[in-house]
Tab-separated table of C-alpha atoms in Angstrom:
chain	number	residue	atom	x	y	z
A	1	MET	CA	5.920	3.453	-3.772
A	2	ASP	CA	5.883	3.505	-7.495
A	3	PRO	CA	3.176	5.693	-9.094
A	4	SER	CA	2.134	2.687	-11.151
A	5	GLU	CA	1.324	0.867	-7.916
A	6	VAL	CA	-0.959	3.718	-6.865
A	7	GLU	CA	-2.586	3.404	-10.260
A	8	PHE	CA	-2.934	-0.311	-9.625
A	9	LEU	CA	-4.901	0.468	-6.459
A	10	ALA	CA	-7.015	2.991	-8.344
A	11	GLU	CA	-7.967	0.295	-10.815
A	12	LYS	CA	-9.954	-1.414	-8.051
A	13	GLU	CA	-12.438	1.456	-7.973
A	14	ILE	CA	-15.863	0.668	-9.365
A	15	VAL	CA	-17.236	2.288	-12.532
A	16	LYS	CA	-20.421	1.765	-14.484
A	17	ILE	CA	-20.203	0.356	-17.961
A	18	ILE	CA	-22.729	-0.404	-20.657
A	19	PRO	CA	-21.710	-3.714	-22.223
A	20	ASN	CA	-22.614	-4.753	-25.768
A	21	PHE	CA	-22.475	-8.491	-25.022
A	22	SER	CA	-24.223	-10.808	-22.634
A	23	LEU	CA	-22.580	-12.999	-20.059
A	24	ASP	CA	-23.688	-14.720	-16.866
A	25	LYS	CA	-22.615	-13.701	-13.434
A	26	ILE	CA	-18.849	-14.134	-12.874
A	27	TYR	CA	-17.679	-15.383	-9.492
A	28	LEU	CA	-14.315	-13.696	-8.979
A	29	ILE	CA	-12.256	-14.263	-5.843
A	30	GLY	CA	-12.696	-10.597	-5.011
A	31	GLY	CA	-16.474	-10.600	-5.423
A	32	ASP	CA	-19.212	-11.382	-7.925
A	33	LEU	CA	-19.726	-9.386	-11.127
A	34	GLY	CA	-22.526	-9.180	-13.588
A	35	PRO	CA	-24.686	-10.535	-15.106
A	36	PHE	CA	-23.902	-8.594	-18.280
A	37	ASN	CA	-26.696	-7.695	-20.685
A	38	PRO	CA	-26.321	-5.541	-23.782
A	39	GLY	CA	-27.403	-1.975	-23.093
A	40	LEU	CA	-27.847	-2.435	-19.344
A	41	GLN	CA	-25.576	-0.587	-16.916
A	42	VAL	CA	-23.447	-2.768	-14.672
A	43	ASP	CA	-20.793	-2.072	-12.012
A	44	VAL	CA	-17.282	-3.387	-12.654
A	45	PRO	CA	-13.800	-2.532	-11.385
A	46	VAL	CA	-11.830	-0.108	-13.534
A	47	TRP	CA	-9.293	-2.733	-14.625
A	48	LEU	CA	-12.024	-4.801	-16.199
A	49	ALA	CA	-13.800	-1.782	-17.661
A	50	LEU	CA	-10.609	-0.677	-19.424
A	51	ASN	CA	-9.937	-4.161	-20.715
A	52	LEU	CA	-13.444	-4.494	-22.120
A	53	LYS	CA	-13.240	-1.006	-23.550
A	54	GLN	CA	-9.979	-1.805	-25.318
A	55	ARG	CA	-11.616	-4.843	-26.827
A	56	GLN	CA	-14.555	-2.610	-27.808
A	57	LYS	CA	-16.997	-4.597	-25.759
A	58	CYS	CA	-18.451	-1.788	-23.697
A	59	ARG	CA	-19.026	1.913	-23.208
A	60	ILE	CA	-17.777	3.435	-19.954
A	61	VAL	CA	-20.146	5.720	-18.063
A	62	PRO	CA	-17.979	8.505	-16.606
A	63	PRO	CA	-18.252	8.903	-12.824
A	64	GLU	CA	-20.643	11.630	-11.679
A	65	TRP	CA	-17.935	14.012	-10.587
A	66	MET	CA	-16.234	13.880	-13.985
A	67	ASP	CA	-18.301	16.783	-15.211
A	68	VAL	CA	-17.130	20.217	-16.311
A	69	ASP	CA	-19.495	22.239	-14.072
A	70	LYS	CA	-18.747	20.221	-10.949
A	71	LEU	CA	-15.016	20.313	-11.553
A	72	GLU	CA	-15.047	24.073	-12.174
A	73	GLU	CA	-16.786	24.538	-8.863
A	74	MET	CA	-14.189	22.326	-7.187
A	75	ARG	CA	-11.309	24.166	-8.783
A	76	ASP	CA	-12.621	27.541	-7.597
A	77	LEU	CA	-13.192	26.210	-4.099
A	78	GLU	CA	-9.749	24.664	-4.024
A	79	ARG	CA	-8.209	28.004	-5.034
A	80	ARG	CA	-10.231	29.968	-2.468
A	81	GLU	CA	-9.589	27.746	0.529
A	82	ASP	CA	-6.249	27.544	2.288
A	83	ALA	CA	-6.837	24.006	3.453
A	84	PHE	CA	-7.305	20.952	1.258
A	85	THR	CA	-10.893	20.579	0.125
A	86	PRO	CA	-12.518	17.133	0.003
A	87	VAL	CA	-11.944	15.386	-3.316
A	88	PRO	CA	-14.711	13.580	-5.213
A	89	SER	CA	-12.759	10.341	-5.350
A	90	PRO	CA	-9.659	9.191	-3.453
A	91	TYR	CA	-8.170	8.380	-6.835
A	92	TYR	CA	-9.465	11.349	-8.831
A	93	MET	CA	-6.170	11.992	-10.610
A	94	GLU	CA	-5.465	8.384	-11.559
A	95	LEU	CA	-9.036	7.740	-12.691
A	96	THR	CA	-9.067	10.874	-14.822
A	97	LYS	CA	-5.834	9.815	-16.446
A	98	LEU	CA	-6.897	6.221	-17.014
A	99	LEU	CA	-10.378	6.963	-18.279
A	100	LEU	CA	-9.315	9.856	-20.490
A	101	ASN	CA	-6.454	7.888	-21.982
A	102	TYR	CA	-8.461	4.813	-22.840
A	103	ALA	CA	-12.060	5.952	-23.082
A	104	SER	CA	-11.980	9.637	-24.025
A	105	ASP	CA	-14.675	9.024	-26.665
A	106	ASN	CA	-17.139	8.036	-23.891
A	107	ILE	CA	-16.517	11.178	-21.856
A	108	PRO	CA	-18.067	14.453	-22.960
A	109	LYS	CA	-15.666	17.446	-23.064
A	110	ALA	CA	-12.674	15.253	-22.305
A	111	ASP	CA	-10.110	17.968	-22.972
A	112	GLU	CA	-11.770	20.466	-20.644
A	113	ILE	CA	-11.926	17.839	-17.923
A	114	ARG	CA	-8.259	17.038	-18.376
A	115	THR	CA	-7.312	20.707	-17.935
A	116	LEU	CA	-9.610	21.208	-14.950
A	117	VAL	CA	-8.311	18.184	-13.093
A	118	LYS	CA	-4.755	19.260	-13.818
A	119	ASP	CA	-5.559	22.724	-12.411
A	120	ILE	CA	-7.003	21.192	-9.259
A	121	TRP	CA	-3.985	18.923	-8.931
A	122	ASP	CA	-1.532	21.819	-9.391
A	123	THR	CA	-3.288	23.929	-6.784
A	124	ARG	CA	-3.280	21.063	-4.313
A	125	ILE	CA	0.348	20.181	-4.895
A	126	ALA	CA	1.327	23.826	-4.376
A	127	LYS	CA	-0.525	23.759	-1.049
A	128	LEU	CA	1.174	20.503	-0.178
A	129	ARG	CA	4.624	21.975	-0.800
A	130	LEU	CA	3.773	24.993	1.327
A	131	SER	CA	2.602	22.866	4.221
A	132	ALA	CA	5.598	20.545	3.933
A	133	ASP	CA	7.800	23.618	4.111
A	134	SER	CA	6.138	24.936	7.261
A	135	PHE	CA	6.113	21.450	8.776
A	136	ILE	CA	9.880	21.335	8.471
A	137	SER	CA	10.660	24.904	9.425
A	138	GLN	CA	8.514	24.699	12.554
A	139	MET	CA	9.974	21.292	13.389
A	140	GLU	CA	6.626	19.691	13.970
A	141	ALA	CA	6.297	16.077	15.063
A	142	HIS	CA	2.755	15.462	13.922
A	143	ALA	CA	0.609	16.618	11.038
A	144	LYS	CA	-2.967	15.932	10.083
A	145	LEU	CA	-3.435	15.285	6.404
A	146	ASP	CA	-7.125	14.874	5.849
A	147	ASN	CA	-8.416	14.949	2.275
A	148	LEU	CA	-5.014	14.207	0.792
A	149	THR	CA	-5.049	11.387	-1.736
A	150	LEU	CA	-2.541	8.574	-1.967
A	151	MET	CA	-1.121	9.866	-5.237
A	152	GLU	CA	-0.547	13.287	-3.698
A	153	ILE	CA	1.154	11.808	-0.662
A	154	ASN	CA	3.197	9.642	-2.949
A	155	THR	CA	4.602	12.591	-4.892
A	156	ILE	CA	6.326	14.020	-1.823
A	157	ARG	CA	6.807	10.821	0.163
A	158	SER	CA	10.408	9.908	-0.492
A	159	PHE	CA	11.677	13.479	-0.571
A	160	LEU	CA	9.904	14.583	2.603
A	161	LEU	CA	10.535	11.452	4.655
A	162	ASP	CA	14.207	11.228	3.707
A	163	SER	CA	14.773	14.872	4.532
A	164	LEU	CA	13.009	14.474	7.858
A	165	ASN	CA	15.177	11.482	8.702
A	166	CYS	CA	18.350	13.315	7.765
A	167	MET	CA	17.390	16.338	9.814
A	168	TYR	CA	16.475	14.135	12.715
A	169	LYS	CA	19.896	12.512	12.682
A	170	LEU	CA	21.703	15.801	12.383
A	171	ARG	CA	19.654	17.318	15.174
A	172	SER	CA	19.935	14.436	17.594
A	173	ASN	CA	23.705	14.558	17.199
A	174	LEU	CA	23.617	18.184	18.298
A	175	GLN	CA	22.059	17.244	21.612
A	176	PRO	CA	24.833	15.610	23.581
A	177	GLY	CA	23.915	12.876	25.997
A	178	SER	CA	20.757	11.878	24.226
A	179	SER	CA	20.689	8.161	23.689
A	180	LYS	CA	18.808	8.683	20.468
A	181	GLY	CA	21.824	10.441	19.092
A	182	GLN	CA	23.768	7.479	17.816
A	183	LEU	CA	24.285	7.539	14.122
A	184	THR	CA	22.869	4.396	12.721
A	185	ASP	CA	24.631	4.555	9.382
A	186	TYR	CA	28.083	3.085	9.196
B	1	MET	CA	-18.107	-24.665	-19.861
B	2	SER	CA	-19.380	-21.437	-18.325
B	3	ASP	CA	-21.474	-23.702	-16.129
B	4	ALA	CA	-18.383	-25.452	-14.877
B	5	LEU	CA	-16.867	-22.141	-13.904
B	6	SER	CA	-19.835	-20.724	-12.091
B	7	GLU	CA	-20.300	-23.924	-10.169
B	8	ASP	CA	-16.686	-23.907	-9.184
B	9	GLY	CA	-16.952	-20.282	-8.207
B	10	SER	CA	-19.722	-20.967	-5.770
B	11	ASP	CA	-17.801	-24.016	-4.568
B	12	ILE	CA	-15.001	-21.775	-3.446
B	13	ASN	CA	-17.355	-19.657	-1.416
B	14	GLN	CA	-18.915	-22.681	0.211
B	15	ASP	CA	-15.535	-24.188	1.013
B	16	ASP	CA	-14.575	-21.080	2.812
B	17	SER	CA	-17.644	-20.713	4.921
B	18	ARG	CA	-17.187	-24.285	6.013
B	19	GLU	CA	-13.510	-24.044	6.907
B	20	GLU	CA	-13.579	-20.714	8.680
B	21	ASP	CA	-16.626	-18.611	9.206
B	22	VAL	CA	-14.606	-15.513	9.838
B	23	MET	CA	-13.213	-14.587	6.440
B	24	THR	CA	-14.769	-14.459	3.005
B	25	PRO	CA	-12.465	-14.370	-0.040
B	26	VAL	CA	-13.268	-10.665	-0.415
B	27	GLU	CA	-12.079	-9.952	3.120
B	28	LEU	CA	-9.084	-12.170	2.545
B	29	ILE	CA	-7.931	-10.116	-0.434
B	30	ALA	CA	-8.518	-6.914	1.530
B	31	LYS	CA	-6.370	-8.349	4.347
B	32	LEU	CA	-3.601	-9.158	1.889
B	33	GLU	CA	-3.653	-5.653	0.482
B	34	GLU	CA	-3.539	-4.166	3.975
B	35	ALA	CA	-0.556	-6.329	4.860
B	36	TRP	CA	1.114	-5.382	1.576
B	37	LEU	CA	0.859	-1.633	2.158
B	38	ASN	CA	1.820	-1.873	5.821
B	39	GLU	CA	4.880	-3.930	4.974
B	40	LYS	CA	5.830	-1.549	2.173
B	41	PHE	CA	5.785	1.535	4.357
B	42	SER	CA	6.878	0.388	7.793
B	43	PRO	CA	10.579	0.831	8.507
B	44	GLU	CA	10.858	-2.494	10.342
B	45	LEU	CA	9.844	-6.033	9.464
B	46	LEU	CA	6.284	-6.740	10.595
B	47	GLU	CA	4.827	-9.974	11.859
B	48	ASN	CA	4.348	-12.451	9.016
B	49	LYS	CA	0.814	-13.087	7.801
B	50	SER	CA	1.429	-16.644	6.676
B	51	GLU	CA	-2.208	-17.539	7.289
B	52	VAL	CA	-3.387	-14.940	4.807
B	53	VAL	CA	-0.642	-15.879	2.348
B	54	GLU	CA	-1.554	-19.551	2.513
B	55	CYS	CA	-5.274	-18.910	2.075
B	56	VAL	CA	-4.634	-16.663	-0.918
B	57	MET	CA	-2.305	-19.265	-2.440
B	58	GLU	CA	-5.005	-21.865	-1.951
B	59	GLN	CA	-7.587	-19.690	-3.664
B	60	LEU	CA	-5.252	-19.035	-6.552
B	61	THR	CA	-4.334	-22.687	-7.101
B	62	HIS	CA	-7.965	-23.679	-6.844
B	63	MET	CA	-8.989	-21.106	-9.408
B	64	GLU	CA	-6.091	-21.988	-11.696
B	65	ALA	CA	-6.997	-25.652	-11.529
B	66	ASN	CA	-10.513	-24.745	-12.632
B	67	LEU	CA	-9.188	-22.668	-15.481
B	68	GLN	CA	-7.112	-25.614	-16.700
B	69	ARG	CA	-10.339	-27.346	-17.588
B	70	VAL	CA	-11.632	-24.433	-19.616
B	71	LYS	CA	-11.036	-24.221	-23.345
B	72	LYS	CA	-9.074	-21.291	-24.748
B	73	GLY	CA	-10.728	-18.029	-25.717
B	74	ASP	CA	-13.502	-18.222	-23.148
B	75	ALA	CA	-14.594	-14.729	-22.101
B	76	LYS	CA	-15.036	-15.607	-18.446
B	77	ALA	CA	-11.737	-17.427	-18.205
B	78	SER	CA	-9.780	-14.421	-19.438
B	79	ILE	CA	-11.404	-12.232	-16.792
B	80	HIS	CA	-10.574	-14.799	-14.138
B	81	ARG	CA	-6.980	-14.912	-15.368
B	82	MET	CA	-6.668	-11.143	-15.151
B	83	GLU	CA	-7.898	-11.217	-11.590
B	84	ILE	CA	-5.477	-13.984	-10.693
B	85	ASP	CA	-2.614	-11.962	-12.161
B	86	ARG	CA	-3.567	-8.940	-10.108
B	87	ILE	CA	-3.758	-10.908	-6.873
B	88	ARG	CA	-0.517	-12.675	-7.664
B	89	PHE	CA	1.169	-9.323	-8.197
B	90	VAL	CA	0.129	-8.103	-4.739
B	91	LEU	CA	1.168	-11.372	-3.168
B	92	SER	CA	4.635	-11.437	-4.702
B	93	SER	CA	5.184	-7.758	-4.071
B	94	TYR	CA	4.324	-8.389	-0.413
B	95	LEU	CA	6.675	-11.334	-0.076
B	96	ARG	CA	9.393	-9.501	-1.986
B	97	SER	CA	9.280	-6.461	0.279
B	98	ARG	CA	9.625	-8.784	3.278
B	99	LEU	CA	12.663	-10.464	1.759
B	100	GLN	CA	14.210	-7.082	1.017
B	101	LYS	CA	13.820	-6.095	4.642
B	102	ILE	CA	15.280	-9.394	5.818
B	103	GLU	CA	18.306	-8.796	3.597
B	104	LYS	CA	18.663	-5.295	4.935
B	105	PHE	CA	18.312	-6.074	8.634
B	106	PHE	CA	19.190	-9.779	8.844
B	107	PRO	CA	21.269	-9.775	12.077
B	108	HIS	CA	18.582	-7.850	13.931
B	109	VAL	CA	15.811	-9.977	12.548
B	110	LEU	CA	17.596	-13.139	13.654
B	111	GLU	CA	18.405	-11.621	17.042
B	112	LYS	CA	14.758	-10.806	17.609
B	113	GLU	CA	13.844	-14.335	16.592
B	114	LYS	CA	16.355	-15.745	19.118
B	115	SER	CA	15.060	-13.660	21.996
B	116	ARG	CA	11.465	-14.559	21.217
B	117	ARG	CA	9.765	-16.275	24.106
B	118	GLU	CA	8.220	-19.712	23.764
B	119	GLY	CA	4.658	-19.411	22.538
B	120	ASP	CA	4.993	-15.975	20.994
B	121	THR	CA	4.231	-15.916	17.312
B	122	SER	CA	7.289	-15.673	15.128
B	123	LEU	CA	8.057	-12.626	13.009
B	124	LEU	CA	9.228	-14.898	10.217
B	125	SER	CA	7.637	-17.742	8.366
B	126	PRO	CA	9.727	-20.950	8.384
B	127	GLU	CA	10.848	-20.233	4.816
B	128	GLU	CA	11.816	-16.686	5.666
B	129	PHE	CA	13.715	-17.906	8.720
B	130	ALA	CA	15.697	-20.336	6.577
B	131	PHE	CA	16.373	-17.531	4.102
B	132	ALA	CA	17.586	-15.173	6.837
B	133	LYS	CA	19.909	-17.806	8.305
B	134	GLU	CA	21.356	-18.685	4.942
B	135	TYR	CA	21.825	-15.028	4.093
B	136	TYR	CA	23.670	-14.563	7.378
B	137	THR	CA	26.031	-17.485	6.774
B	138	ASN	CA	26.669	-16.461	3.204
B	139	THR	CA	27.437	-12.854	4.087
B	140	GLU	CA	29.755	-13.990	6.842
B	141	SER	CA	31.672	-16.446	4.711
B	142	TYR	CA	31.868	-13.919	1.894
B	143	LEU	CA	33.383	-11.297	4.183
B	144	LYS	CA	35.818	-13.906	5.479
B	145	ALA	CA	36.877	-15.048	2.050
B	146	VAL	CA	37.360	-11.573	0.613
B	147	ALA	CA	38.881	-9.629	3.455
B	148	LEU	CA	38.815	-10.922	6.989
B	149	LYS	CA	41.175	-13.839	6.613
B	150	ARG	CA	43.870	-11.490	5.378
B	151	MET	CA	43.527	-9.284	8.438
B	152	PRO	CA	45.666	-9.545	11.579
B	153	PRO	CA	44.213	-12.245	13.862
B	154	ASN	CA	42.745	-9.811	16.381
B	155	LEU	CA	40.675	-8.112	13.672
B	156	GLN	CA	39.269	-11.201	12.095
B	157	THR	CA	35.838	-11.156	13.647
B	158	VAL	CA	32.982	-8.921	12.708
B	159	ASP	CA	29.964	-8.248	14.891
B	160	MET	CA	27.117	-8.331	12.413
B	161	LEU	CA	24.745	-6.709	14.874
B	162	LYS	CA	26.974	-3.654	14.935
B	163	ALA	CA	27.954	-3.759	11.304
B	164	VAL	CA	24.428	-3.684	9.904
B	165	PRO	CA	22.280	-0.636	10.693
B	166	GLU	CA	19.139	-1.206	12.713
B	167	PRO	CA	15.751	-0.271	11.277
B	168	CYS	CA	15.128	3.376	12.088
B	169	LEU	CA	11.904	3.344	14.090
B	170	ASP	CA	11.955	7.123	14.353
B	171	SER	CA	11.171	7.538	10.668
B	172	PHE	CA	8.024	9.374	9.789
B	173	VAL	CA	5.165	7.458	8.196
B	174	PHE	CA	1.850	8.400	6.646
B	175	LEU	CA	-1.143	6.605	8.065
B	176	ARG	CA	-4.918	6.379	7.963
B	177	VAL	CA	-6.842	5.593	11.137
B	178	LYS	CA	-9.280	2.688	11.082
B	179	GLU	CA	-10.239	2.600	14.759
B	180	ARG	CA	-10.294	5.768	16.825
B	181	GLN	CA	-7.361	6.128	19.217
B	182	GLU	CA	-7.205	8.647	22.022
B	183	ASN	CA	-4.383	10.412	23.809
B	184	ILE	CA	-1.462	9.542	21.611
B	185	LEU	CA	1.639	11.151	23.037
B	186	VAL	CA	3.633	13.067	20.446
B	187	GLU	CA	7.240	13.521	21.466
B	188	PRO	CA	8.763	16.919	20.795
B	189	GLU	CA	11.280	17.389	18.014
B	190	THR	CA	13.571	19.669	19.967
B	191	ASP	CA	14.268	20.220	23.656
B	192	ASP	CA	12.523	23.560	23.806
B	193	GLN	CA	9.238	22.122	22.548
B	194	ARG	CA	6.677	20.475	24.795
B	195	GLU	CA	5.251	17.034	24.264
B	196	TYR	CA	1.523	16.934	23.621
B	197	VAL	CA	-1.269	14.462	23.006
B	198	VAL	CA	-3.458	14.028	19.939
B	199	ASP	CA	-6.567	11.999	19.270
B	200	LEU	CA	-6.646	9.982	16.101
B	201	ASP	CA	-10.154	10.081	14.674
B	202	GLU	CA	-11.449	7.347	12.485
B	203	ASP	CA	-10.643	7.866	8.796
B	204	SER	CA	-8.338	10.789	9.474
B	205	GLN	CA	-4.853	10.791	7.955
B	206	HIS	CA	-1.655	11.700	9.732
B	207	LEU	CA	2.066	12.096	9.362
B	208	MET	CA	4.015	11.087	12.460
B	209	ARG	CA	6.816	8.938	13.797
B	210	TYR	CA	6.502	5.218	13.307
B	211	ARG	CA	7.605	4.497	16.891
B	212	THR	CA	4.534	6.253	18.319
B	213	ILE	CA	2.029	4.228	16.372
B	214	ALA	CA	3.870	0.935	15.818
B	215	PRO	CA	1.559	-1.008	18.195
B	216	PHE	CA	-1.501	0.153	16.260
B	217	VAL	CA	-0.044	-1.054	12.993
B	218	SER	CA	0.303	-4.586	14.303
B	219	SER	CA	-3.136	-4.507	15.958
B	220	GLY	CA	-4.658	-3.292	12.678
B	221	ALA	CA	-6.074	-0.076	14.137
B	222	VAL	CA	-4.177	2.069	11.670
B	223	GLN	CA	-3.198	1.510	8.070
B	224	LEU	CA	0.071	2.866	6.695
B	225	ILE	CA	-0.338	4.717	3.406
């Protein structure tokens, strides 16, 4: 899956915005939005929030977890624990990137947040590589991946799955008489 | 004009509740996205969701027809257009990934279609079936024209079923559980390992072989991610 498609899914998440225009309720196929009143908070999907922001029609209210103290706590926890800790949003990385790229003036301490989220991401990806390594060396057939986000899975997807398939083919050819052993590539 | 749009919007909702009480447009879009991701990540071609596709198409044409009547530069209309574009993207990406799989596995897809019993639902939509058949004929006549007819007579046939690799159902997939499943048998990787069972809790995520969980993908109990 292309990272931009994961971002596409992240854009469905809901954020709060403060519009500076007024508009009646909108009846979208995917649900109703609004009504919009200047100065009043309203929930919209990220794709709309970014569009309105780019047209300077709203201020984006950063999600609650996008806060230096909370993220510092998360980063320390993530570094202490061996397992993956729960993330504040299934799309934390994509949302941080999108909101900081297009609405950094609405988010206090944007640079610190960027660094913190990157630290959390790096720690998690390092853990992911370690567990992928032990998954392969112990020749496991099942792994539980709670708390992993789609973007994280996506970064190792093609590499891990292709290697597993290759190893599976090589291994099943080593076991004579197994019907699974036929090479399927011609 | 904004009146026209909001009326039409509520019209859509009413239409739907009249035609089928089971699915609201919101659920419909969620269904489409589920089907999209499942199709993207499963190694084999899944059952076609032509019902969902048709309903989404209907919604889109309906909404587009409404937008035709709206004058340019309307704030609401541009938001509606953006939403339409997003839905259309998912829809075409879904259909495209199905076509790619048909091109990749066409003899096996057609074989499965042939052995399908009367009354079973087809894997392919009528359009996809026509595409698969045409692709088969074209590939065959291409191979004939370029190479086969210059071969000795005893080598002039090609068994497509053997020449095209089958989908590898033993590939690993990532999945999220939507309905709890108990006692899933995990086959061992090597001969000296034992097989064991796992329970799949709701909302948990796993990495395992597609073959083990294939039935749950089609029943909708798990979502590939």
